[in-house]
Amino acid sequence: MSNKSTAAATAFEQLKQKAAGTWNTLRDKPLIMVGAATCGRAAGAQDITKVIRDELASRQIEATVIEVGCMGHCYAEPLVLIQKPDNPTICYGYVSEGLASMLVREFIAGDDPCIEFALAAMEVNDFIPTFEDFPRGMVEKKVVMQHCGIIDPENIDHYIANGGYEALAKAIDKSGEEVVSEIKTSGLRGRGGAGFPTGVKWETCRQFKEDVKYVICNADEGDPGAFMDRTLLESNPHQVLEGLALAAHAVGASKGYLYIRAEYPLAVERIKKAINQAEESGLLGESILGTDFNLTLEIFQGSGAFVCGEETALIASMEGEPGIPRHRPPFPAEAGLWGKPTVINNVKTLSYIPHIIRKGADWFRETGTPDSPGTAVFALAGKVINTGLVEVPMGVTLSQLVYDVGSGIDGGKQFKAVQIGGPSGGCLPESFLETAIDFDSLNQAGAMMGSGGMVVMDEDDCMVEIARYFLDFTQNESCGKCTFCRLGTKQMLEILERITKGEGALEDIDTLLNLAKNVKTGSLCNLGKTAPNPVLSTLKHFRNEYEAHITEGRCPSLMCLNLIAYYILPDKCERSCDACIGSCPVESIFSNEDRIKVVDQEKCVKCKSCMDACPPQYSAVVKLSPPELVQEKENDNG
Amino acid sequence: MGKKINLTIDGKKIQAMEGDKILWAALENDIYIPHLCAMKEQQQSPFAGCRLCFIEIEGKPRPVAACTEPALEGMVVNTRSESIDRLVEAGFNLIMSNHHIDCKICAASGACELQKIAKERKIRLKPKKLVQLDRNLPKDHSKDCIIYDPNKCVLCGRCVTACRTEGTAVLGLAYRGFERMVTTFGDIPLGETDCSGCGSCANVCPAGALIETDN
Amino acid sequence: MKLTNEEKTAAIETSQRILSNYNQEKGSLIPTLQQIQNELGYVPSPAMEVVADHFNVMKVDVYSIVTFYNQFRLTPPGKNQVKVCMGTACHMRGGNIIMDSWKRRLEIDCGETSEDREFSLDRVACVGCCTQAPVTVINEEIHAKVTPTRVEGLLYAYQLDKDKENKKAGEDN
Ligand SMILES: Cc1cc2nc3c(=O)[nH]c(=O)nc-3n(C[C@H](O)[C@H](O)[C@H](O)COP(=O)(O)O)c2cc1C
Ligand code: FES
Ligand code: FES
């Protein structure tokens, strides 16, 4: 490339200077950032913002308050970041309304940064540790989440000031072919589940000499326990748009869509704003940055069907049809939306693109493993202490995620398994804790990278029940077109329901295994082909739990409602306490002649209220399995 | 005119039109492959839902559906093998676990594709290890020339296509998953729709769910 | 379910108004249905007929779409929409027990509307507040860490609100 700056480069330089101006003036006075993505909002972030604004107003303090996205530390929501001139930026967690006004009073108005409430500092300093000083920070490596939670997602200048749209400005002067080749060299694999090489997909699409082509961002995130894509859309919408624009430039498309899940209203709103801002700045729309590259982006909202995440079903629904997958080939890259060559990529995949173009394929390959370069984003949930979103290099082990990032199991319980990949993934037991997290190792272990949902389970979680739960989900979400998925998952679910109710037979396990195998081979699309994974993996690693349900009518984890009973230990019951009686929603607990509380098993709906209500110093309520044990206990007590 | 190509199915050398799917190449040469949903007119965008037409192609690691796989020059295909037979049987069993079986009084008996598959592949009509997934939906007698029993429907979708090409397009596939069914707008009885009674749906129904009566 | 004449007219007029902003390209079919659903709370037959007409597709094809996607309802929702999260995290913290509590208290099944049309009960899959599990969304408000006792409390609060409203309405008259 010559040093002579092109028209596009000049145009972009102007945008950059303006953005730098906005960004730098932010630093002149105190800046308060409230994490207000959906997770933060649920924890009350908007009330916190209001308290802060009111408190500032009543004290007539000049400060900027902005709502930012999510940093991933969801366990500590609501989160507030304060940047005061001459101080490091400090992140506070578990912010209540009281703490919020105190921070304004003591730190903004006064001088006391209230260190005792700080989670960590954002920059290295002498008195507060940074996130990198904690085990979680040592494992984490942020690429696509780098700016989530520290820039205003509704302000394009914040994105540009942090390197945003530089990749587009750079690529627009190159040919699409060069962009494709850079992505190919980077080895980036699709983060939507299957891990297909993105560069190869783009190359296929690019080859077709058609006038009309489409690029689509798949933001239909349907895994019932994952919200990485939503967070990226809400916290850094421009990053996705830039990725989509680069994809369009690479394959020669001038029309793009973002297919966003129905339940994500905030994401839709933020993407809409971002598209408008980018168009106003000449980064989208007609003749982008003064070149002959045009791209219009539109939002298409899903209507609530998990299967629409599957690319051919997604296309069907955009064409005004029920979301029913069709046979591939042809692949969308050859014949997609309205029969035209179409590139479909996941939100995360697209979010990596600007970084790769800006910093180069070699930079990208420095992180991760040779076959799965880069980082992985997970929604860590379940029984770990620190839940939330994490971004780690591919290749870290499961145990690092559970113990370093998640800080181990909640409540001193015993780790049992981790479920990866949601409804299409599998459960891995303790012996797999050293498994590396990358596409191929997980596949080999019988799980799947899938969408990035990761649920940690402890001794109280029943593996049969978790298999039943996921199968119930896929069975419910099956489109119903093909025999194996429609009826095979239904038959499997029937069996699992029998087992969790204690009505199973040992030969059911063989039938289940056979069904699972056939549904995997016979189904038309990957929904069916992967639906048996949760069952297969639990059967492989926790067959003893299935057998306990079947032969003993016992749920070892005391979870399956039909196989447990609540029982009040007479010698522990404190007679003068009535806490359990009051807590029971169906009046199933009564006081006997000795004023000891007894559960009427006929009436009990097993809602666990009494167990939660019983003061911890007595802990008189216990669960028994099989439920027949109650009779035994009662006989023992005479 | 399309070009003719040569391939081998079950050891038999046959010819097919280039671009034809293996299923049609086989059927037209008297080699039976179980199938419920395929329609030749639509072979370029096959429905591929019944999942009974599995075959093996030499050089491919996994079984493929014959209705989606184009016949190519020199291809070697097997319609029978232990693993194929097991897969087809499993699919057939699933369909039968959701098909109301009353062959003794069923008007389609004798002309039923399900009976034919059972006979060809020596599979019991009533599957052994699966529970019967009856939905007990009401039969539709509202039209005097057609009886529709959704409990026999195998969701092949052929009637919907036929109703569009030859009839008045009142039939469609609605709902999702296990609830999916062939039905009309608002689930109203056929007699209250614009159905002309042409009977083309019954003609293509492989399972006796739609029956033309003499009225 | 039978629609009243007013409901029918409202359905037709709303649909026509919405459709006047759209061309006849089939890609707009689902977005128009979504908008009808948003405004009316459901997609009744007369609306589907208007839509089919506009896009020149078979009525039954519109019906296929409406019955396929979770988002569309064929019957009006309750005044208060209770949605219980059945996502993975909520499930593991007893989401089904919370669902049972709602069913028991509202005396309706999941997917149904109470007879007085005050409540409807639905399930959702993860609303993204997994750390606050189990979660129930009432109208647009998210309630965290719900217990069976909390269900009683929420209903009680609703009853109080309603009494207040009734009282106010009584006074206004
Ligand atoms: C049942 C099913 C659901 C899916 N859901 C999603 C989803 O929510 N988001 C997504 O990006 N990909 C999803 N996929 C994968 C897509 O079909 C497709 O592979 C992906 O969007 C390609 O993008 P990538 O190459 O960037 O991964 C799903 C696939 C199946 C079979
Ligand atoms: S005939 Fe091939 S799937 Fe039905
Ligand atoms: S599972 Fe309920 S909020 Fe995520």
XYZ file of C-alpha atoms and ligand atoms in Angstrom, chain A residues 224-227 469, chain C residues 85-91 124-135, ligand 3:
28
model
C -32.211 -21.500 27.178
C -29.244 -20.656 29.358
C -27.032 -18.458 27.248
C -26.930 -14.748 26.631
C -35.050 -31.104 30.911
C -38.697 -18.610 33.250
C -37.919 -22.201 32.392
C -34.359 -21.567 31.269
C -31.592 -23.851 32.448
C -30.480 -21.820 35.457
C -34.042 -21.202 36.609
C -34.927 -24.820 36.114
C -40.201 -18.315 28.657
C -36.740 -19.677 28.078
C -34.108 -17.594 29.850
C -34.686 -13.895 30.186
C -30.994 -13.405 30.821
C -31.140 -12.950 34.590
C -29.835 -16.379 35.450
C -27.989 -15.092 38.497
C -31.345 -14.073 39.966
C -32.981 -17.463 39.356
C -35.741 -18.479 39.550
C -37.362 -15.634 37.694
S -32.621 -19.273 33.073
Fe -34.085 -17.963 33.883
S -33.164 -16.089 33.543
Fe -31.759 -17.411 32.581
